[in-house]
Amino acid sequence: MFKLHRHRSDRLEEKVQFKFSSLQAIKVPRGWDRLMLSIILMESGKVLAKTGKATVRSGNCQWTEAETLWVSQADASQDLEKCQFKIVVSLASSRPAVLGEVILRLADYLGKEDSGLLSFL
């Protein structure tokens, strides 16, 4: 689940709050015992946040902590409406391995009051 909110600071710089919680991965293949999520700003490739490691049990994995990101016009050189994130699910170990990823475009969720669901295969 995630929520987006727009805020203006005293410097008239527009910011967007991106909050996600209650995330889970289902039908995780065998051999993937601990997972983590990374949120990456597509334009710059900058990693904005990483979750803690979560344990896979019976093919399911859930992150209990919530993450909040603030994205300003300075972070995204283009309009915030054109800003995109990549959410990457990967193995939480020293060897890099990506289970899946999803691309999220902020404009699809700006102005919505309710939480939204994301899913990918």
Tab-separated table of N, CA and C in Angstrom:
chain	number	residue	atom	x	y	z
A	1	MET	N	0.845	-1.165	0.000
A	1	MET	CA	0.000	0.000	0.000
A	1	MET	C	0.894	1.232	0.000
A	2	PHE	N	0.429	2.273	-0.617
A	2	PHE	CA	1.190	3.498	-0.592
A	2	PHE	C	0.260	4.680	-0.723
A	3	LYS	N	0.744	5.842	-0.268
A	3	LYS	CA	-0.013	7.085	-0.375
A	3	LYS	C	0.929	8.156	-0.882
A	4	LEU	N	0.417	9.067	-1.677
A	4	LEU	CA	1.176	10.201	-2.165
A	4	LEU	C	0.504	11.480	-1.695
A	5	HIS	N	1.294	12.443	-1.233
A	5	HIS	CA	0.770	13.737	-0.813
A	5	HIS	C	1.683	14.817	-1.354
A	6	ARG	N	1.115	15.921	-1.793
A	6	ARG	CA	1.911	17.062	-2.245
A	6	ARG	C	2.053	18.055	-1.112
A	7	HIS	N	3.236	18.650	-0.994
A	7	HIS	CA	3.497	19.655	0.025
A	7	HIS	C	4.334	20.757	-0.607
A	8	ARG	N	4.156	21.959	-0.110
A	8	ARG	CA	5.003	23.071	-0.529
A	8	ARG	C	5.758	23.564	0.702
A	9	SER	N	7.037	23.787	0.546
A	9	SER	CA	7.839	24.275	1.662
A	9	SER	C	7.858	25.800	1.631
A	10	ASP	N	8.545	26.394	2.603
A	10	ASP	CA	8.636	27.851	2.672
A	10	ASP	C	9.378	28.415	1.463
A	11	ARG	N	10.224	27.616	0.847
A	11	ARG	CA	11.000	28.086	-0.306
A	11	ARG	C	10.228	27.894	-1.608
A	12	LEU	N	8.962	27.561	-1.528
A	12	LEU	CA	8.087	27.366	-2.682
A	12	LEU	C	8.537	26.206	-3.561
A	13	GLU	N	9.287	25.307	-2.988
A	13	GLU	CA	9.707	24.123	-3.723
A	13	GLU	C	8.678	23.024	-3.497
A	14	GLU	N	8.184	22.466	-4.577
A	14	GLU	CA	7.174	21.439	-4.455
A	14	GLU	C	7.820	20.107	-4.067
A	15	LYS	N	7.181	19.409	-3.121
A	15	LYS	CA	7.655	18.102	-2.683
A	15	LYS	C	6.488	17.140	-2.705
A	16	VAL	N	6.806	15.877	-2.915
A	16	VAL	CA	5.808	14.820	-2.873
A	16	VAL	C	6.241	13.809	-1.827
A	17	GLN	N	5.309	13.456	-0.946
A	17	GLN	CA	5.578	12.427	0.062
A	17	GLN	C	5.070	11.109	-0.497
A	18	PHE	N	5.934	10.120	-0.512
A	18	PHE	CA	5.604	8.786	-0.993
A	18	PHE	C	5.755	7.854	0.192
A	19	LYS	N	4.657	7.222	0.612
A	19	LYS	CA	4.700	6.347	1.777
A	19	LYS	C	4.187	4.975	1.383
A	20	PHE	N	4.951	3.938	1.736
A	20	PHE	CA	4.469	2.597	1.461
A	20	PHE	C	4.580	1.740	2.709
A	21	SER	N	3.604	0.825	2.851
A	21	SER	CA	3.555	-0.057	4.015
A	21	SER	C	2.796	-1.324	3.640
A	22	SER	N	2.839	-2.294	4.514
A	22	SER	CA	2.135	-3.571	4.319
A	22	SER	C	2.496	-4.230	2.991
A	23	LEU	N	3.763	-4.162	2.636
A	23	LEU	CA	4.205	-4.775	1.382
A	23	LEU	C	4.465	-6.256	1.588
A	24	GLN	N	4.123	-7.042	0.585
A	24	GLN	CA	4.399	-8.466	0.658
A	24	GLN	C	4.653	-9.040	-0.722
A	25	ALA	N	5.454	-10.079	-0.730
A	25	ALA	CA	5.721	-10.836	-1.954
A	25	ALA	C	5.097	-12.213	-1.754
A	26	ILE	N	4.371	-12.671	-2.754
A	26	ILE	CA	3.740	-13.985	-2.662
A	26	ILE	C	4.270	-14.874	-3.778
A	27	LYS	N	4.169	-16.154	-3.582
A	27	LYS	CA	4.648	-17.141	-4.539
A	27	LYS	C	6.143	-16.978	-4.832
A	28	VAL	N	6.907	-16.749	-3.780
A	28	VAL	CA	8.359	-16.601	-3.915
A	28	VAL	C	8.948	-17.984	-4.189
A	29	PRO	N	9.785	-18.120	-5.219
A	29	PRO	CA	10.368	-19.424	-5.543
A	29	PRO	C	11.271	-19.943	-4.420
A	30	ARG	N	11.419	-21.253	-4.370
A	30	ARG	CA	12.323	-21.860	-3.391
A	30	ARG	C	13.744	-21.366	-3.620
A	31	GLY	N	14.484	-21.266	-2.545
A	31	GLY	CA	15.864	-20.795	-2.632
A	31	GLY	C	15.997	-19.304	-2.341
A	32	TRP	N	14.892	-18.596	-2.315
A	32	TRP	CA	14.889	-17.172	-1.972
A	32	TRP	C	14.440	-17.083	-0.518
A	33	ASP	N	15.396	-17.056	0.433
A	33	ASP	CA	15.030	-17.135	1.843
A	33	ASP	C	14.877	-15.783	2.532
A	34	ARG	N	15.602	-14.767	2.086
A	34	ARG	CA	15.489	-13.414	2.667
A	34	ARG	C	15.485	-12.408	1.533
A	35	LEU	N	14.532	-11.476	1.582
A	35	LEU	CA	14.379	-10.496	0.515
A	35	LEU	C	14.462	-9.073	1.059
A	36	MET	N	14.745	-8.145	0.180
A	36	MET	CA	14.704	-6.727	0.513
A	36	MET	C	14.163	-5.951	-0.683
A	37	LEU	N	13.676	-4.752	-0.427
A	37	LEU	CA	13.165	-3.862	-1.465
A	37	LEU	C	14.064	-2.646	-1.581
A	38	SER	N	14.271	-2.174	-2.811
A	38	SER	CA	14.991	-0.933	-3.054
A	38	SER	C	14.090	-0.043	-3.894
A	39	ILE	N	14.080	1.246	-3.576
A	39	ILE	CA	13.320	2.209	-4.366
A	39	ILE	C	14.325	3.120	-5.045
A	40	ILE	N	14.249	3.158	-6.376
A	40	ILE	CA	15.246	3.855	-7.184
A	40	ILE	C	14.552	4.920	-8.023
A	41	LEU	N	15.108	6.123	-8.063
A	41	LEU	CA	14.609	7.188	-8.930
A	41	LEU	C	15.101	6.884	-10.342
A	42	MET	N	14.182	6.654	-11.268
A	42	MET	CA	14.533	6.199	-12.618
A	42	MET	C	15.446	7.169	-13.358
A	43	GLU	N	15.180	8.450	-13.250
A	43	GLU	CA	15.939	9.437	-14.019
A	43	GLU	C	17.422	9.435	-13.681
A	44	SER	N	17.733	9.364	-12.386
A	44	SER	CA	19.132	9.455	-11.971
A	44	SER	C	19.747	8.112	-11.610
A	45	GLY	N	18.911	7.095	-11.360
A	45	GLY	CA	19.421	5.810	-10.901
A	45	GLY	C	19.779	5.819	-9.431
A	46	LYS	N	19.442	6.896	-8.735
A	46	LYS	CA	19.759	7.068	-7.318
A	46	LYS	C	18.834	6.196	-6.465
A	47	VAL	N	19.427	5.420	-5.544
A	47	VAL	CA	18.641	4.617	-4.606
A	47	VAL	C	18.151	5.549	-3.505
A	48	LEU	N	16.827	5.685	-3.398
A	48	LEU	CA	16.238	6.584	-2.414
A	48	LEU	C	15.987	5.905	-1.074
A	49	ALA	N	15.702	4.603	-1.096
A	49	ALA	CA	15.435	3.881	0.150
A	49	ALA	C	15.633	2.394	-0.059
A	50	LYS	N	15.962	1.721	1.038
A	50	LYS	CA	16.039	0.261	1.065
A	50	LYS	C	15.336	-0.194	2.332
A	51	THR	N	14.582	-1.276	2.218
A	51	THR	CA	13.936	-1.837	3.394
A	51	THR	C	14.903	-2.759	4.112
A	52	GLY	N	14.501	-3.171	5.276
A	52	GLY	CA	15.252	-4.193	5.984
A	52	GLY	C	15.027	-5.547	5.332
A	53	LYS	N	15.776	-6.530	5.794
A	53	LYS	CA	15.637	-7.887	5.265
A	53	LYS	C	14.382	-8.523	5.846
A	54	ALA	N	13.641	-9.222	5.010
A	54	ALA	CA	12.434	-9.922	5.449
A	54	ALA	C	12.583	-11.400	5.093
A	55	THR	N	12.127	-12.254	5.973
A	55	THR	CA	12.257	-13.698	5.794
A	55	THR	C	11.085	-14.253	4.992
A	56	VAL	N	11.394	-15.162	4.085
A	56	VAL	CA	10.374	-15.848	3.282
A	56	VAL	C	9.911	-17.067	4.060
A	57	ARG	N	8.590	-17.183	4.227
A	57	ARG	CA	7.996	-18.346	4.911
A	57	ARG	C	6.880	-18.900	4.045
A	58	SER	N	6.983	-20.153	3.695
A	58	SER	CA	5.963	-20.835	2.880
A	58	SER	C	5.674	-20.083	1.581
A	59	GLY	N	6.708	-19.523	0.971
A	59	GLY	CA	6.557	-18.823	-0.304
A	59	GLY	C	6.034	-17.410	-0.199
A	60	ASN	N	5.888	-16.882	1.030
A	60	ASN	CA	5.418	-15.508	1.242
A	60	ASN	C	6.441	-14.719	2.042
A	61	CYS	N	6.492	-13.426	1.771
A	61	CYS	CA	7.425	-12.538	2.457
A	61	CYS	C	6.700	-11.226	2.723
A	62	GLN	N	6.830	-10.691	3.945
A	62	GLN	CA	6.143	-9.446	4.281
A	62	GLN	C	7.086	-8.503	5.006
A	63	TRP	N	7.006	-7.229	4.640
A	63	TRP	CA	7.775	-6.181	5.295
A	63	TRP	C	6.835	-5.456	6.232
A	64	THR	N	7.191	-5.416	7.517
A	64	THR	CA	6.303	-4.819	8.511
A	64	THR	C	6.549	-3.328	8.694
A	65	GLU	N	7.738	-2.865	8.407
A	65	GLU	CA	8.029	-1.445	8.595
A	65	GLU	C	7.471	-0.625	7.421
A	66	ALA	N	7.183	0.637	7.682
A	66	ALA	CA	6.721	1.551	6.638
A	66	ALA	C	7.890	2.443	6.237
A	67	GLU	N	7.915	2.819	4.977
A	67	GLU	CA	8.953	3.714	4.459
A	67	GLU	C	8.284	4.985	3.931
A	68	THR	N	8.897	6.125	4.188
A	68	THR	CA	8.392	7.392	3.679
A	68	THR	C	9.514	8.089	2.928
A	69	LEU	N	9.229	8.517	1.723
A	69	LEU	CA	10.189	9.250	0.898
A	69	LEU	C	9.643	10.631	0.608
A	70	TRP	N	10.523	11.594	0.559
A	70	TRP	CA	10.169	12.930	0.103
A	70	TRP	C	10.948	13.172	-1.176
A	71	VAL	N	10.248	13.502	-2.242
A	71	VAL	CA	10.897	13.791	-3.514
A	71	VAL	C	10.607	15.243	-3.851
A	72	SER	N	11.659	15.998	-4.089
A	72	SER	CA	11.502	17.413	-4.423
A	72	SER	C	11.859	17.645	-5.875
A	73	GLN	N	11.566	18.833	-6.343
A	73	GLN	CA	11.897	19.202	-7.715
A	73	GLN	C	13.410	19.099	-7.935
A	74	ALA	N	14.197	19.314	-6.882
A	74	ALA	CA	15.652	19.213	-7.011
A	74	ALA	C	16.085	17.768	-7.281
A	75	ASP	N	15.362	16.782	-6.718
A	75	ASP	CA	15.700	15.378	-6.937
A	75	ASP	C	15.330	14.913	-8.336
A	76	ALA	N	14.278	15.470	-8.885
A	76	ALA	CA	13.813	15.093	-10.220
A	76	ALA	C	13.896	16.333	-11.105
A	77	SER	N	14.844	16.366	-12.015
A	77	SER	CA	15.049	17.577	-12.814
A	77	SER	C	13.870	17.856	-13.732
A	78	GLN	N	13.089	16.843	-14.045
A	78	GLN	CA	11.894	17.072	-14.841
A	78	GLN	C	10.708	17.286	-13.905
A	79	ASP	N	9.537	17.544	-14.460
A	79	ASP	CA	8.337	17.740	-13.660
A	79	ASP	C	8.093	16.531	-12.774
A	80	LEU	N	7.579	16.790	-11.582
A	80	LEU	CA	7.254	15.688	-10.686
A	80	LEU	C	6.218	14.761	-11.302
A	81	GLU	N	5.352	15.298	-12.152
A	81	GLU	CA	4.333	14.473	-12.800
A	81	GLU	C	4.953	13.444	-13.749
A	82	LYS	N	6.166	13.698	-14.219
A	82	LYS	CA	6.851	12.769	-15.121
A	82	LYS	C	7.842	11.876	-14.374
A	83	CYS	N	7.943	12.069	-13.080
A	83	CYS	CA	8.902	11.334	-12.254
A	83	CYS	C	8.489	9.868	-12.140
A	84	GLN	N	9.468	8.962	-12.250
A	84	GLN	CA	9.215	7.529	-12.145
A	84	GLN	C	10.171	6.893	-11.141
A	85	PHE	N	9.641	5.904	-10.409
A	85	PHE	CA	10.424	5.100	-9.486
A	85	PHE	C	10.468	3.673	-9.982
A	86	LYS	N	11.519	2.975	-9.612
A	86	LYS	CA	11.585	1.529	-9.827
A	86	LYS	C	11.669	0.899	-8.443
A	87	ILE	N	10.767	-0.038	-8.163
A	87	ILE	CA	10.805	-0.791	-6.917
A	87	ILE	C	11.341	-2.175	-7.264
A	88	VAL	N	12.474	-2.522	-6.665
A	88	VAL	CA	13.176	-3.765	-6.983
A	88	VAL	C	13.119	-4.704	-5.774
A	89	VAL	N	12.696	-5.936	-6.011
A	89	VAL	CA	12.713	-6.990	-4.986
A	89	VAL	C	13.941	-7.839	-5.271
A	90	SER	N	14.827	-7.952	-4.280
A	90	SER	CA	16.071	-8.687	-4.506
A	90	SER	C	16.417	-9.566	-3.316
A	91	LEU	N	17.353	-10.449	-3.542
A	91	LEU	CA	17.863	-11.338	-2.509
A	91	LEU	C	18.676	-10.511	-1.522
A	92	ALA	N	18.428	-10.694	-0.247
A	92	ALA	CA	19.129	-9.941	0.794
A	92	ALA	C	20.372	-10.714	1.226
A	93	SER	N	21.371	-10.721	0.353
A	93	SER	CA	22.633	-11.400	0.676
A	93	SER	C	23.755	-10.699	-0.069
A	94	SER	N	24.949	-11.236	0.084
A	94	SER	CA	26.108	-10.632	-0.572
A	94	SER	C	26.117	-10.872	-2.079
A	95	ARG	N	25.411	-11.898	-2.532
A	95	ARG	CA	25.362	-12.128	-3.986
A	95	ARG	C	24.113	-11.456	-4.560
A	96	PRO	N	24.296	-10.585	-5.534
A	96	PRO	CA	23.150	-9.854	-6.080
A	96	PRO	C	22.262	-10.741	-6.958
A	97	ALA	N	20.977	-10.682	-6.716
A	97	ALA	CA	20.002	-11.411	-7.531
A	97	ALA	C	18.665	-10.678	-7.412
A	98	VAL	N	18.047	-10.375	-8.539
A	98	VAL	CA	16.776	-9.652	-8.567
A	98	VAL	C	15.644	-10.633	-8.836
A	99	LEU	N	14.638	-10.604	-7.961
A	99	LEU	CA	13.459	-11.446	-8.131
A	99	LEU	C	12.452	-10.781	-9.066
A	100	GLY	N	12.293	-9.470	-8.949
A	100	GLY	CA	11.347	-8.753	-9.803
A	100	GLY	C	11.430	-7.258	-9.567
A	101	GLU	N	10.781	-6.508	-10.430
A	101	GLU	CA	10.751	-5.059	-10.291
A	101	GLU	C	9.475	-4.517	-10.911
A	102	VAL	N	9.101	-3.329	-10.464
A	102	VAL	CA	7.930	-2.647	-11.002
A	102	VAL	C	8.284	-1.164	-11.143
A	103	ILE	N	7.785	-0.535	-12.188
A	103	ILE	CA	8.011	0.891	-12.403
A	103	ILE	C	6.734	1.632	-12.053
A	104	LEU	N	6.875	2.675	-11.253
A	104	LEU	CA	5.758	3.453	-10.742
A	104	LEU	C	5.895	4.882	-11.243
A	105	ARG	N	4.869	5.380	-11.914
A	105	ARG	CA	4.859	6.763	-12.403
A	105	ARG	C	4.024	7.598	-11.442
A	106	LEU	N	4.615	8.639	-10.844
A	106	LEU	CA	3.936	9.444	-9.839
A	106	LEU	C	2.633	10.049	-10.335
A	107	ALA	N	2.586	10.484	-11.573
A	107	ALA	CA	1.391	11.149	-12.098
A	107	ALA	C	0.151	10.262	-12.015
A	108	ASP	N	0.339	8.948	-12.025
A	108	ASP	CA	-0.804	8.041	-11.938
A	108	ASP	C	-1.449	8.059	-10.559
A	109	TYR	N	-0.755	8.577	-9.554
A	109	TYR	CA	-1.243	8.518	-8.182
A	109	TYR	C	-1.365	9.874	-7.502
A	110	LEU	N	-0.899	10.951	-8.114
A	110	LEU	CA	-1.002	12.272	-7.509
A	110	LEU	C	-2.470	12.669	-7.382
A	111	GLY	N	-2.815	13.259	-6.252
A	111	GLY	CA	-4.171	13.735	-6.042
A	111	GLY	C	-5.145	12.694	-5.541
A	112	LYS	N	-4.726	11.449	-5.425
A	112	LYS	CA	-5.603	10.407	-4.901
A	112	LYS	C	-5.527	10.413	-3.383
A	113	GLU	N	-6.658	10.269	-2.752
A	113	GLU	CA	-6.726	10.281	-1.292
A	113	GLU	C	-6.498	8.900	-0.687
A	114	ASP	N	-6.889	7.857	-1.396
A	114	ASP	CA	-6.824	6.505	-0.848
A	114	ASP	C	-5.491	5.840	-1.147
A	115	SER	N	-5.214	4.795	-0.405
A	115	SER	CA	-4.042	3.965	-0.660
A	115	SER	C	-4.267	3.193	-1.956
A	116	GLY	N	-3.180	2.769	-2.560
A	116	GLY	CA	-3.271	1.973	-3.773
A	116	GLY	C	-2.473	0.704	-3.635
A	117	LEU	N	-2.795	-0.261	-4.459
A	117	LEU	CA	-2.074	-1.526	-4.461
A	117	LEU	C	-1.191	-1.613	-5.691
A	118	LEU	N	-0.016	-2.196	-5.546
A	118	LEU	CA	0.892	-2.462	-6.656
A	118	LEU	C	1.107	-3.955	-6.734
A	119	SER	N	1.189	-4.479	-7.931
A	119	SER	CA	1.532	-5.887	-8.074
A	119	SER	C	2.298	-6.071	-9.364
A	120	PHE	N	3.116	-7.093	-9.382
A	120	PHE	CA	3.850	-7.462	-10.583
A	120	PHE	C	4.143	-8.941	-10.528
A	121	LEU	N	4.406	-9.520	-11.659
A	121	LEU	CA	4.687	-10.948	-11.741
A	121	LEU	C	6.158	-11.178	-11.847
